[in-house]
Coordinates of C-alpha atoms and ligand atoms in Angstrom, one line a residue:
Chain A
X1 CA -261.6 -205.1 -113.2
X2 CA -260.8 -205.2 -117.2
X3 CA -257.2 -203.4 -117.5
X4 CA -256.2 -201.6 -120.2
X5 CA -252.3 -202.7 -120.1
X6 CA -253.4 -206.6 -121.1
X7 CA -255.0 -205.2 -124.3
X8 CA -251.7 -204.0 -125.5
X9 CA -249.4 -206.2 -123.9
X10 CA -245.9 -206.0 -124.5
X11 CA -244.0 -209.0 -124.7
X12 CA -239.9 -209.3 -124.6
X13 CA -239.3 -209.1 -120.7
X14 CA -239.4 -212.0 -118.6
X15 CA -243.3 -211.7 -118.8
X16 CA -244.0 -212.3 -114.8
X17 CA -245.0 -208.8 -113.9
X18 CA -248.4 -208.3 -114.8
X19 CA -249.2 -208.3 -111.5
X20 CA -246.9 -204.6 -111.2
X21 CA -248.9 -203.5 -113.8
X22 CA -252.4 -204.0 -112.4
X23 CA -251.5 -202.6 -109.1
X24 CA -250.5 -199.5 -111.2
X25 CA -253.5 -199.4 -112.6
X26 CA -255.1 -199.4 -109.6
X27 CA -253.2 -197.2 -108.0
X28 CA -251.3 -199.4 -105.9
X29 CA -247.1 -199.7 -106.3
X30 CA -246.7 -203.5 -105.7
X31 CA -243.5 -205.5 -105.9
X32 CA -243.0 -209.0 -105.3
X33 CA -241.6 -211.1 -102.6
X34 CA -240.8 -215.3 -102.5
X35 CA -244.2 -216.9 -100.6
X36 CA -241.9 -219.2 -99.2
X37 CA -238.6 -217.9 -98.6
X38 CA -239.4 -213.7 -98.3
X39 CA -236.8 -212.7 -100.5
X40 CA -237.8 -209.9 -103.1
X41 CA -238.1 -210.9 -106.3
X42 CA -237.3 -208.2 -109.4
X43 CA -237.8 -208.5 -111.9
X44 CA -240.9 -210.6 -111.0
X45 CA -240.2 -214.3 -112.5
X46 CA -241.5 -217.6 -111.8
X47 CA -239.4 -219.2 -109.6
X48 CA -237.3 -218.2 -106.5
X49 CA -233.9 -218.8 -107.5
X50 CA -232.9 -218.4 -103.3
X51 CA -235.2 -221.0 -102.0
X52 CA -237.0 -223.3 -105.2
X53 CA -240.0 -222.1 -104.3
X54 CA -242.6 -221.3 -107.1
X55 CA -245.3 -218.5 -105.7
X56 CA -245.0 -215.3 -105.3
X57 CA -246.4 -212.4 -102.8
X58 CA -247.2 -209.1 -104.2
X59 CA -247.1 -206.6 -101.8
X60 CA -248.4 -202.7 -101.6
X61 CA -245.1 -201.0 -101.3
X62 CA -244.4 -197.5 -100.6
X63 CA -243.5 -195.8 -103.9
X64 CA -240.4 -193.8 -102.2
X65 CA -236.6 -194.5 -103.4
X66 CA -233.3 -192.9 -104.3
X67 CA -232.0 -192.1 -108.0
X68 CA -229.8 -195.2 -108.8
X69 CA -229.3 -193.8 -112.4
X70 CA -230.7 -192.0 -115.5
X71 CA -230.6 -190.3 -118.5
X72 CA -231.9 -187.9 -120.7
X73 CA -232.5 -188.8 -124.4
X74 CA -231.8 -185.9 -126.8
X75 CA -233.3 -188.0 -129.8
X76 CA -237.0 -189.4 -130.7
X77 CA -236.2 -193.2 -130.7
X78 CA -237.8 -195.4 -133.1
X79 CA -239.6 -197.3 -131.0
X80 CA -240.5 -194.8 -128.5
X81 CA -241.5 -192.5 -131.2
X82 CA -244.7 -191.1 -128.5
X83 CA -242.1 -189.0 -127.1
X84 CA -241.1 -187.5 -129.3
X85 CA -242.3 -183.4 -128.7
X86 CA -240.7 -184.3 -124.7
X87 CA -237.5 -184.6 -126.2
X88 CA -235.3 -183.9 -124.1
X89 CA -236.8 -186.0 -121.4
X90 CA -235.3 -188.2 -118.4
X91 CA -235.7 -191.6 -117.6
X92 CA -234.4 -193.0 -114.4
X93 CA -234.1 -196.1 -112.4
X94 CA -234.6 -195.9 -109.0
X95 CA -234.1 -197.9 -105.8
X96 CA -236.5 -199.0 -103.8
X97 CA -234.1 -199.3 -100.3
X98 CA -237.7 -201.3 -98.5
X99 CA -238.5 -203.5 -101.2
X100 CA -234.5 -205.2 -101.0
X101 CA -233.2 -202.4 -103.3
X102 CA -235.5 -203.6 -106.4
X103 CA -234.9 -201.2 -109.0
X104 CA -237.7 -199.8 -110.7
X105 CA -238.3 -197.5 -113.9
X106 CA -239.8 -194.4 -114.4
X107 CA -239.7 -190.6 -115.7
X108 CA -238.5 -188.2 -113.8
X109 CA -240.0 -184.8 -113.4
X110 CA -237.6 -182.2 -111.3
X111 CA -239.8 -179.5 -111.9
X112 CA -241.9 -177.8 -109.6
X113 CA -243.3 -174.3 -108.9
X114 CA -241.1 -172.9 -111.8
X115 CA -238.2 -174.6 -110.1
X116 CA -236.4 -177.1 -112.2
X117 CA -234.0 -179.6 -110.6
X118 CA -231.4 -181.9 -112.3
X119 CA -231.3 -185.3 -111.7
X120 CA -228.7 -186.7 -109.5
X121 CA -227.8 -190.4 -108.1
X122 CA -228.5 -190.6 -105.0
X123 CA -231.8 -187.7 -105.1
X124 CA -234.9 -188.7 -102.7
X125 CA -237.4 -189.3 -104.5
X126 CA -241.1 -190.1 -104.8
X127 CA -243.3 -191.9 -107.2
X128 CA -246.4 -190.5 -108.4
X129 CA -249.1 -192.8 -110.5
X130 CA -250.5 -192.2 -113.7
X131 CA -253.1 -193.8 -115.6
X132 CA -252.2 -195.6 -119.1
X133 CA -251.6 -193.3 -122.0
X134 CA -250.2 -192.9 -125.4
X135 CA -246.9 -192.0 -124.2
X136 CA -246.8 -194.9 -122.0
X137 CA -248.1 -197.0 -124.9
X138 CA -251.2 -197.9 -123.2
X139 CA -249.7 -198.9 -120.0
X140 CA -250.2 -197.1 -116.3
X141 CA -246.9 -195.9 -115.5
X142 CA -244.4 -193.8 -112.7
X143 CA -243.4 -190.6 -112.6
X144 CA -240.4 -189.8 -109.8
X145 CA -240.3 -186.6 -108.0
X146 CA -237.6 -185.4 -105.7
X147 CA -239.1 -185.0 -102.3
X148 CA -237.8 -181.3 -102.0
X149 CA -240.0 -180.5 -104.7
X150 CA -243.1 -182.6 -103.1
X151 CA -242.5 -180.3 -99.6
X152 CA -242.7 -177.2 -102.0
X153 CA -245.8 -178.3 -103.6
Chain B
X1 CA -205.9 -224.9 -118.8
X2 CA -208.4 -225.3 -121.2
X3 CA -208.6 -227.9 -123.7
X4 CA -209.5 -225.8 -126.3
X5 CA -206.5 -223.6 -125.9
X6 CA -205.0 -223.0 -128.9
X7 CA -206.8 -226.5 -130.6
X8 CA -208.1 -224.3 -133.3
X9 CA -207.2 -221.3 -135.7
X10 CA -208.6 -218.7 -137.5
X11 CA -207.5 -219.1 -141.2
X12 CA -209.7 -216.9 -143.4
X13 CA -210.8 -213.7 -143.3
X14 CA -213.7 -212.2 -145.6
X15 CA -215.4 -209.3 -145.6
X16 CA -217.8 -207.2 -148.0
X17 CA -217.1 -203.8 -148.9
X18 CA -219.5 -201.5 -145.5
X19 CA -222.3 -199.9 -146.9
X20 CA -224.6 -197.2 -145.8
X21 CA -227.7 -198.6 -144.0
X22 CA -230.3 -199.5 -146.3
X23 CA -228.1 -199.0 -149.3
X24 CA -227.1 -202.7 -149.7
X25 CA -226.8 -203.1 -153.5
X26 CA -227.3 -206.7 -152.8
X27 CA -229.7 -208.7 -150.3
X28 CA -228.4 -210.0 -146.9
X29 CA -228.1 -213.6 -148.1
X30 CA -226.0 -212.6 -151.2
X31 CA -223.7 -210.6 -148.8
X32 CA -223.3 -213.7 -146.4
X33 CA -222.3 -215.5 -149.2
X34 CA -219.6 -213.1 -150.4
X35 CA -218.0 -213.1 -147.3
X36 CA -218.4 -216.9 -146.7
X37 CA -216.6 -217.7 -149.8
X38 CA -214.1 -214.9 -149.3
X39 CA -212.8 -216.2 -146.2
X40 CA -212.9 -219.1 -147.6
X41 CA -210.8 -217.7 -150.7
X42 CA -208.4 -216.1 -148.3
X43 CA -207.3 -219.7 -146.3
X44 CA -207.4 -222.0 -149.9
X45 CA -210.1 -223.6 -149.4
X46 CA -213.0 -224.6 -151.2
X47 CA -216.3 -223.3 -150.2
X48 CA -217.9 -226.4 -150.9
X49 CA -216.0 -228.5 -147.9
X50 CA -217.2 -225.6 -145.4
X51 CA -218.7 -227.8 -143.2
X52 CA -219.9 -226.1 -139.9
X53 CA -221.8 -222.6 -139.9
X54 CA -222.0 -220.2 -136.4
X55 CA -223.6 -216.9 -135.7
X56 CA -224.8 -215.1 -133.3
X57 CA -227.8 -212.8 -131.9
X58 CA -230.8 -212.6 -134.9
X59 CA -229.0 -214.2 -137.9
X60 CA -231.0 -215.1 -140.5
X61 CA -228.6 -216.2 -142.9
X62 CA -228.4 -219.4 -142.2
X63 CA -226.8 -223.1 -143.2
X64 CA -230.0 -224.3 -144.7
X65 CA -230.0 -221.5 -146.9
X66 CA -226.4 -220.8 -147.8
X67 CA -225.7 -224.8 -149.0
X68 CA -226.8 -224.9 -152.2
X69 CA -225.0 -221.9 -152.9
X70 CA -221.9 -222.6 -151.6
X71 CA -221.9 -226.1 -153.5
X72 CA -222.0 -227.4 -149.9
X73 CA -221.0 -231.2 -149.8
X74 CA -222.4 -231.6 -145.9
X75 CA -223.2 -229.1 -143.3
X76 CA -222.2 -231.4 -140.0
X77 CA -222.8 -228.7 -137.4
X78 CA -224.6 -225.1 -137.5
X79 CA -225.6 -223.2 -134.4
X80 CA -226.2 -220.0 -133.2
X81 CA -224.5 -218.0 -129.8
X82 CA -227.4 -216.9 -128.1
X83 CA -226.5 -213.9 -127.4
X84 CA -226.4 -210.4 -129.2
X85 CA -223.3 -208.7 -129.8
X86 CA -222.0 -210.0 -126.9
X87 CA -221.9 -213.4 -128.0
X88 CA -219.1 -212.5 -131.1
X89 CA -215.8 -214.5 -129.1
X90 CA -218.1 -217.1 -127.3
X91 CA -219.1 -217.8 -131.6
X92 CA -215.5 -218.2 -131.9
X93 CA -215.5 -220.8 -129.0
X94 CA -218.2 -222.9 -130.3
X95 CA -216.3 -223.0 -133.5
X96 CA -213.4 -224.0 -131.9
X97 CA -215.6 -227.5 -130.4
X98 CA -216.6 -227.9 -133.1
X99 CA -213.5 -228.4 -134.7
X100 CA -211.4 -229.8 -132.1
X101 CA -214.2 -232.4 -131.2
X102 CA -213.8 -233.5 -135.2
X103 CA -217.9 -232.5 -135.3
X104 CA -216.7 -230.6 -138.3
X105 CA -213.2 -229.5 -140.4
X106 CA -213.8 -226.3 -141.6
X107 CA -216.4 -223.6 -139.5
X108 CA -217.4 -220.4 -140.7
X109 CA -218.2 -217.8 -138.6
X110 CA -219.9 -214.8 -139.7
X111 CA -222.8 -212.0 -139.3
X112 CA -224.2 -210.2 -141.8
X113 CA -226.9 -207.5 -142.0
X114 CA -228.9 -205.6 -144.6
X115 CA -231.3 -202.9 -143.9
X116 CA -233.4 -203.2 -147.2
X117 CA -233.8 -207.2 -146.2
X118 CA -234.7 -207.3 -142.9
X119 CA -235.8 -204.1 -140.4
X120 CA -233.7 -201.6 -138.8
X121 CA -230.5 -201.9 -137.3
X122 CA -231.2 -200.9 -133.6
X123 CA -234.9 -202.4 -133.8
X124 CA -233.6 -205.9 -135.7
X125 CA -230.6 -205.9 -132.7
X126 CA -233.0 -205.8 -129.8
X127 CA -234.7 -208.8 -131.3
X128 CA -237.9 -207.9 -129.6
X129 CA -236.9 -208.6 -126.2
X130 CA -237.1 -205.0 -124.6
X131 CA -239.2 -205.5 -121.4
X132 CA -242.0 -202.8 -120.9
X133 CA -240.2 -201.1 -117.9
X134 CA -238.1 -199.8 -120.9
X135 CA -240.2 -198.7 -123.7
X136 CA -243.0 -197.3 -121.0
X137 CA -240.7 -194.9 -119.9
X138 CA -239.5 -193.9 -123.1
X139 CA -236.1 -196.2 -123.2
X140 CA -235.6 -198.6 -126.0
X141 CA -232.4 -198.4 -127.4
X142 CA -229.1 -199.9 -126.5
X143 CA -227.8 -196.1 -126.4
X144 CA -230.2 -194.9 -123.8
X145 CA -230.4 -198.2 -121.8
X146 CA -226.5 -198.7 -121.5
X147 CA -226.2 -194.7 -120.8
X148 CA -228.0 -195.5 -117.8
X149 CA -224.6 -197.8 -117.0
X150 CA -222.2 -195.5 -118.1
X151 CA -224.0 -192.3 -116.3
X152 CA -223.6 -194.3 -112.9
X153 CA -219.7 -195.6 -114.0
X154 CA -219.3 -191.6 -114.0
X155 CA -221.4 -190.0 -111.7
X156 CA -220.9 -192.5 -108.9
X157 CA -217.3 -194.6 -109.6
X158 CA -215.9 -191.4 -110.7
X159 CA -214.4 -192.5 -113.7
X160 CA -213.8 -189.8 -115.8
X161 CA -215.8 -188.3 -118.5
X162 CA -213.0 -187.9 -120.7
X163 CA -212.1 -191.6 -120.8
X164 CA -215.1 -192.1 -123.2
X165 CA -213.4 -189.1 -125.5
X166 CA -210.3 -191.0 -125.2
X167 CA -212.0 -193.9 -126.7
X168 CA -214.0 -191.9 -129.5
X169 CA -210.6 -190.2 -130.8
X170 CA -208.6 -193.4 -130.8
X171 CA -210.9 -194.8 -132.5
X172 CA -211.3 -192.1 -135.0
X173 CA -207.8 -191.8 -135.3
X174 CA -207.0 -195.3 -136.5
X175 CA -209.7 -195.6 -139.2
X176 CA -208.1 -192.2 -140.6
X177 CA -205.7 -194.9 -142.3
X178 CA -207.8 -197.2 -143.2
X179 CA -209.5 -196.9 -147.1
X180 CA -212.2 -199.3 -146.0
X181 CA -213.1 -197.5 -142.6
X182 CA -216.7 -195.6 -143.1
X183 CA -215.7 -192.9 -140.5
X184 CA -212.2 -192.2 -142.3
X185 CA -212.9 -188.4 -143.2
X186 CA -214.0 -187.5 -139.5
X187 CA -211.2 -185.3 -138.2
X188 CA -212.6 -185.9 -134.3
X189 CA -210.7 -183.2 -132.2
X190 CA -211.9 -181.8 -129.0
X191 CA -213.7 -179.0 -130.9
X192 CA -215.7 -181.5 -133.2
X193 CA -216.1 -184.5 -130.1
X194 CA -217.4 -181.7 -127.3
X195 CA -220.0 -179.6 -129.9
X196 CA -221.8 -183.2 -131.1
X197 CA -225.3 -183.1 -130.3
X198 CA -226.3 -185.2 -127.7
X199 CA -227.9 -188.6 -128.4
X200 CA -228.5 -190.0 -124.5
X201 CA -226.3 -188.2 -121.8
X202 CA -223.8 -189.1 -120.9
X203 CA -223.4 -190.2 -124.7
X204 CA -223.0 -187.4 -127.6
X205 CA -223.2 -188.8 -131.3
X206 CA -219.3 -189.8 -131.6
X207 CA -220.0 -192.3 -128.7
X208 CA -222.3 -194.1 -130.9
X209 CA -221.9 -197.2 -133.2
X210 CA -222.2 -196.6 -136.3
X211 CA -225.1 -198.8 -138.7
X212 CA -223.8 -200.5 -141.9
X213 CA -225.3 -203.0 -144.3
X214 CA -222.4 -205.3 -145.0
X215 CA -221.0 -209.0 -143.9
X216 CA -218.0 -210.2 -142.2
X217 CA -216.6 -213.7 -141.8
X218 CA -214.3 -215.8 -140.2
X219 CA -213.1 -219.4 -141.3
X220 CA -211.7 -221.6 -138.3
X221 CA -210.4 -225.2 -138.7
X222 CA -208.3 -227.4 -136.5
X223 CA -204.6 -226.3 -135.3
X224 CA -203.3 -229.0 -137.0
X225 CA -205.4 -228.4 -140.3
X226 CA -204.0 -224.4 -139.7
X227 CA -200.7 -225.0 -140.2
X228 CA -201.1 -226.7 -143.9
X229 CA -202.6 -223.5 -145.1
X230 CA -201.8 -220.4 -146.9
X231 CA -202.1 -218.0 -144.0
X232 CA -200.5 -217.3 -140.7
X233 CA -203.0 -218.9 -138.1
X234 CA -204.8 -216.9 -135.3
X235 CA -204.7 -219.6 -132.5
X236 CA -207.6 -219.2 -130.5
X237 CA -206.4 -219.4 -126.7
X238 CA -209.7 -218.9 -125.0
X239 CA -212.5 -217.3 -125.6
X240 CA -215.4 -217.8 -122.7
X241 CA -218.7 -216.9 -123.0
X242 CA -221.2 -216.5 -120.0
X243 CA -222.3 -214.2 -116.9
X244 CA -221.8 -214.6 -113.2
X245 CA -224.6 -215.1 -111.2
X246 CA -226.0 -211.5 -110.5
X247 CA -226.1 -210.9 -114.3
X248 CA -228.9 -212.0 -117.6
X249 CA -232.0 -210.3 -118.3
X250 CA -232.7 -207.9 -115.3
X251 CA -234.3 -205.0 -116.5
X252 CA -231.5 -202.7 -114.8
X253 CA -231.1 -204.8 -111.6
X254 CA -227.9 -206.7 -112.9
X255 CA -225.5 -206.4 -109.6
X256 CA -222.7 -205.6 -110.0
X257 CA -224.1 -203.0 -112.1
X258 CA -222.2 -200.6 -113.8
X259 CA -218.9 -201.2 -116.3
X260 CA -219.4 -204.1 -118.8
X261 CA -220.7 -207.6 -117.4
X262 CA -217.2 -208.8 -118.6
X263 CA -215.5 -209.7 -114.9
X264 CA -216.5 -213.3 -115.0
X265 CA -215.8 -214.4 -118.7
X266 CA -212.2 -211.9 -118.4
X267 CA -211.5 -213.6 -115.4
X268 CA -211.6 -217.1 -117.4
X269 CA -210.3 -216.0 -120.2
X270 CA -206.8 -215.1 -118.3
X271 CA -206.9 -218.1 -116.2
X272 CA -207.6 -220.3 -119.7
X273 CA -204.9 -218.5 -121.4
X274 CA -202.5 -218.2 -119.5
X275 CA -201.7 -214.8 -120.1
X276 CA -203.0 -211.0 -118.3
X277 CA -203.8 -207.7 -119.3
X278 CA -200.2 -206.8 -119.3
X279 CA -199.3 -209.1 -122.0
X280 CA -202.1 -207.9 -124.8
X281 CA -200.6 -206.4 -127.7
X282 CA -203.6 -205.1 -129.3
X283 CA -207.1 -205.1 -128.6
X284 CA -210.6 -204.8 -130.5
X285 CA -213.2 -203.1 -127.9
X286 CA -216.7 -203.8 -128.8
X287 CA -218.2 -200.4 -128.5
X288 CA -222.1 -200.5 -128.8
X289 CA -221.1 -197.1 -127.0
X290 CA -218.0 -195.1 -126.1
X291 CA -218.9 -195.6 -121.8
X292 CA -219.2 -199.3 -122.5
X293 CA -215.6 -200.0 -123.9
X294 CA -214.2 -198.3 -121.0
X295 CA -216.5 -200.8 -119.0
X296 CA -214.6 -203.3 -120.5
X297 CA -211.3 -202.0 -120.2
X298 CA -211.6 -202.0 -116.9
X299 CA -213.4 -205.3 -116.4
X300 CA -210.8 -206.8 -117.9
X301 CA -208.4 -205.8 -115.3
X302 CA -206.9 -202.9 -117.7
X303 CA -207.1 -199.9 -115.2
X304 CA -209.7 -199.6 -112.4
X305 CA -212.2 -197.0 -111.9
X306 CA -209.6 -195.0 -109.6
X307 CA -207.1 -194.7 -112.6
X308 CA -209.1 -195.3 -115.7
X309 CA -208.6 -191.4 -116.5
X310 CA -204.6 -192.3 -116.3
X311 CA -205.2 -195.3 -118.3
X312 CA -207.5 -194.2 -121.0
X313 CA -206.0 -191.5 -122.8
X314 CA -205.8 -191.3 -126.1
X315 CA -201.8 -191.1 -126.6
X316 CA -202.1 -194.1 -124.7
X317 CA -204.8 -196.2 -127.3
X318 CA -203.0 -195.5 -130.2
X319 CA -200.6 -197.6 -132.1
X320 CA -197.5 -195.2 -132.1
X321 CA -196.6 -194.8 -128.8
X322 CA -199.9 -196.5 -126.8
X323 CA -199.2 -199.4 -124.5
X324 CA -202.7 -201.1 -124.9
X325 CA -203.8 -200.0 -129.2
X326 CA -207.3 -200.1 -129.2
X327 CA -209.5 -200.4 -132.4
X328 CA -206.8 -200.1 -135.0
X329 CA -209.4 -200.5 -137.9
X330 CA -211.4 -197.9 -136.6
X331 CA -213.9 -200.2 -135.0
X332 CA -217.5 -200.2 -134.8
X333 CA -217.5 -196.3 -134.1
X334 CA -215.4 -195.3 -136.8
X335 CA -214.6 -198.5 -139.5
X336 CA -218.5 -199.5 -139.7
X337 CA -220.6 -202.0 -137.9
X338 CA -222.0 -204.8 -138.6
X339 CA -223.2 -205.8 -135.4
X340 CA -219.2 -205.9 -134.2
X341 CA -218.2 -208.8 -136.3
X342 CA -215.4 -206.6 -137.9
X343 CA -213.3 -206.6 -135.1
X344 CA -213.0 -210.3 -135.3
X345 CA -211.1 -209.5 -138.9
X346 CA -208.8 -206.9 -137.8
X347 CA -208.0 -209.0 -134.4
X348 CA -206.7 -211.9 -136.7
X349 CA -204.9 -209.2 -139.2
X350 CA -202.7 -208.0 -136.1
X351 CA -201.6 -211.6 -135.9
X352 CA -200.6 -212.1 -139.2
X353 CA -198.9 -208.4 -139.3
X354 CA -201.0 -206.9 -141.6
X355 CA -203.2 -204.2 -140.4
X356 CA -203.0 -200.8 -141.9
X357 CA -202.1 -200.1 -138.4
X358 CA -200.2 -202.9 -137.5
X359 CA -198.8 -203.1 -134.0
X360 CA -195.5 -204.4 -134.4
X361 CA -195.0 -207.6 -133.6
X362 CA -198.0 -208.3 -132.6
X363 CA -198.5 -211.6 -130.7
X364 CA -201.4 -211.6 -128.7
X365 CA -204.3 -209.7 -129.6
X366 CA -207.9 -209.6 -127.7
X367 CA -211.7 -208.9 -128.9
X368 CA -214.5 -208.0 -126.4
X369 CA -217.6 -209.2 -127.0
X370 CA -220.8 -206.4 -126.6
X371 CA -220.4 -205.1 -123.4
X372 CA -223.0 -204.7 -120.9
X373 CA -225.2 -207.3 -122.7
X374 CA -227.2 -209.9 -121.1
X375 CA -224.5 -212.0 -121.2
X376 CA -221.0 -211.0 -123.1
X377 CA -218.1 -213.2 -124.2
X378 CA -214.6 -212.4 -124.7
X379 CA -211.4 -213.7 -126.8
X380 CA -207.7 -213.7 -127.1
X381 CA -206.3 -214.6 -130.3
X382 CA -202.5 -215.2 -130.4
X383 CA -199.7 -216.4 -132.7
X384 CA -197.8 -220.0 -133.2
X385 CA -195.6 -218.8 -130.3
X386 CA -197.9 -217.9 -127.6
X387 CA -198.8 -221.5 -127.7
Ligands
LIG401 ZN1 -237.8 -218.3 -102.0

């Protein structure tokens, strides 16, 4: 499969996770664990500081979590500049309490049948998959959802 | 104790006037220079026998292109602190080596910035090292990413929102005095602090650093050197640079997560010193943001989360009346910013006594490095008798 993310790489993060980003692209939430030792490993890198070893597992990985944090930008950022007509939008972080508490990215999207519902730390949610777009800047990406509004929908 | 405690002084400040971004009237290598020789001006000593150079984060400006300038007779040690603005003290600290290992005599340390020769501000400080879990999810500024700190400090530690007001209106406050500060004609009162628009929640625009075009520098030589000079020396007593395991690069999984990523060099920094929160005079808070310096406040053993909102008031931060003055030039909200090197100057101009806010008596006086950076450093500066 020829993914779309590797023709647009970015680069400036540790640069381990391409593997995240194909399983996004194929629908799949993975997040890596230590081949030797088990321990989860996130960000992705090359070596398992725990153990020494050097390979890593990825593994399909439920995309469910809590709200560890976010925020919603009030301002169309340089660099982000594809957002711009969402503004106001919220990004969060969220915790993935199966995969060792990895914290992953993502937008979230509290609305829902005309409901709309704030985000707060601690909120259930769920991710959903989307395909790479502009706004994403040619990367697949997350969107979180509390799981209220999933049992409305 | 550290070796390095007190082995080396600051002895020259110098600083360009802060201009608007982008409205330089002179390139960033001319404004490095400027400053260079006016700290250099300000100790007596000739530019030519500067003999070490130090920056930090993405300076360009460097030794190989300032010599021939400066009449340079041999650089004998350059580096960089490889971090962004958290890497400002832990600059000072490699200085300090420097000088008290006889690598070099006379080490400047400075930052300088100009929109018109380089790139943005915020794009030229994140040195292209945003991850894509940021900017795919529309996050790529240090005011969004460390909102997503200081929403949890509030949210979930409970510190108060209020605390990052206090900080703002201290701030504010101080550079009222001060001719040089860029923010001086802000009256920030509640009215004008709680009707800013929003920039990132929890932030509003008065939480923000500002972005100037300008340069700052420092000029540090031995102890012993110090004390044959014009100026009344800044001793540095510590000023650690690092991050406790848990910390670095993490794309938001840095653990302990919210506050400042200050607990491990603070915790040095008072063991290499000597001397606890309750002793500080004065002290320069780095604030990228508002939230952060708070963060740091209370990673430094200031308050804790419980009673930051006793702590952090702004009666409190101020120089009549406060117990801990914070950001008495105004700081990098309210004086200007260039990428935090400012508050190096007015740390060193509380030591000699001659702040336009001037604490009195002023003997030990601290500056935080960027808080909730990668990795952060911290310093305390202090007078002949802290010693
Ligand atoms: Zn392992």
């Amino acid at each position: 499969m020829d993914y779309k993310f590797e023709q647009v790489k970015i680069v400036g993060g540790i640069g381990a996770d391409d593997e995240f980003w194909r399983g996004l692209e194929r629908g799949e939430f993975c997040l890596p664990t230590c081949a030797s030792c088990n321990t989860w490993m996130w960000p992705a890198h090359f070596r398992c500081g725990s153990c020494g070893a050097w390979e890593m597992r990825w593994n399909v990985v439920e995309p469910k979590g809590k709200i560890f944090t976010w925020t919603r930008s009030w301002y169309a950022f340089d660099r982000v500049s594809e957002r711009a007509e969402d503004v106001p939008y919220v990004s969060a972080v969220v915790e993935i309490p199966h995969a060792g508490g990895a914290r992953v990215m993502g937008m979230f999207d509290g609305t829902m049948d005309g409901l709309n519902e704030d985000p707060r730390i601690g909120t259930d949610v769920v991710g959903h998959i989307l395909p790479p777009s502009e706004k994403t800047k040619g990367y697949p990406s997350i969107v979180w959802r509390p799981v209220a509004s999933g049992l409305r929908a | 104790m550290s070796k390095l405690r007190g082995a080396a002084a600051i002895v020259g400040i110098g600083q360009t006037p802060y201009y608007k971004r982008g409205a330089s009237p002179h390139p960033e290598l001319k404004l490095a220079l400027q400053a260079i020789v006016g700290a250099c001006e300000d100790a007596g000593i000739d530019p030519a026998d500067v003999d070490g150079f130090i920056s930090y984060a993405s300076e360009r400006n460097d030794a190989q292109k300032l010599m021939s300038a400066l009449g340079t007779k041999e650089v004998r040690f350059a580096s960089l602190a490889w971090i962004h603005g958290g890497g400002i003290p832990g600059a000072l600290s490699i200085a300090a080596m420097a000088v008290a290992t006889g690598q070099a005599k006379a080490v400047v340390v400075y930052r300088a910035m100009a929109e018109s020769s380089t790139q943005r501000l915020r794009v030229m400080v994140a040195q292209g090292d945003t991850a894509a879990q940021y900017l795919v999810n529309g996050l790529e500024s240090p005011a969004q990413i460390l909102a997503l700190r200081s929403q949890r400090m509030i949210e979930k530690h409970g510190v108060p929102r209020d605390t990052l007001k206090a900080m703002a209106q201290a701030t504010y406050h101080h550079a009222r005095t001060n001719p040089r500060a860029y923010g001086r004609n802000t009256v920030l009162d509640d009215e004008t602090y709680d009707n800013a628009r929003l920039i990132s929640e929890p932030y509003n625009l008065f939480d923000c650093s500002r972005e100037n075009d300008g340069a700052c520098a420092v000029l540090v030589v031995s102890a012993e050197h110090a004390r044959d000079l014009a100026k009344k020396p800044a001793y540095i007593l510590s000023a650690p640079m690092g991050t406790l395991n848990g910390g670095g690069a993490l794309e938001e999984n840095i653990r302990p997560y919210s506050f400042a990523g200050q607990v491990g060099v603070a915790t040095r920094m008072w063991a290499e010193s000597g001397y606890g929160p309750k002793d500080v005079d004065v002290a320069q808070i780095y604030q990228n943001m508002t939230g952060m310096g708070v963060g740091s406040l209370i990673d430094h053993g200031f308050c804790t989360p419980e009673n930051a909102g006793e702590f952090i008031r702004f009666d409190n931060l101020i120089v009549s009346g406060g117990t801990l003055p914070v950001n008495t030039s105004g700081g990098d909200l309210a004086e200007g910013f260039i990428h935090g090197m400012g508050l190096v100057a007015e740390a060193v101009r509380q030591i000699r006594g001659d702040s336009v806010n001037q604490v009195m008596g002023a003997k030990l006086s601290l500056m935080t490095g960027g808080p909730g950076d990668t990795m952060s450093s911290t310093g305390l500066l202090g007078s002949e008798e802290t010693l």
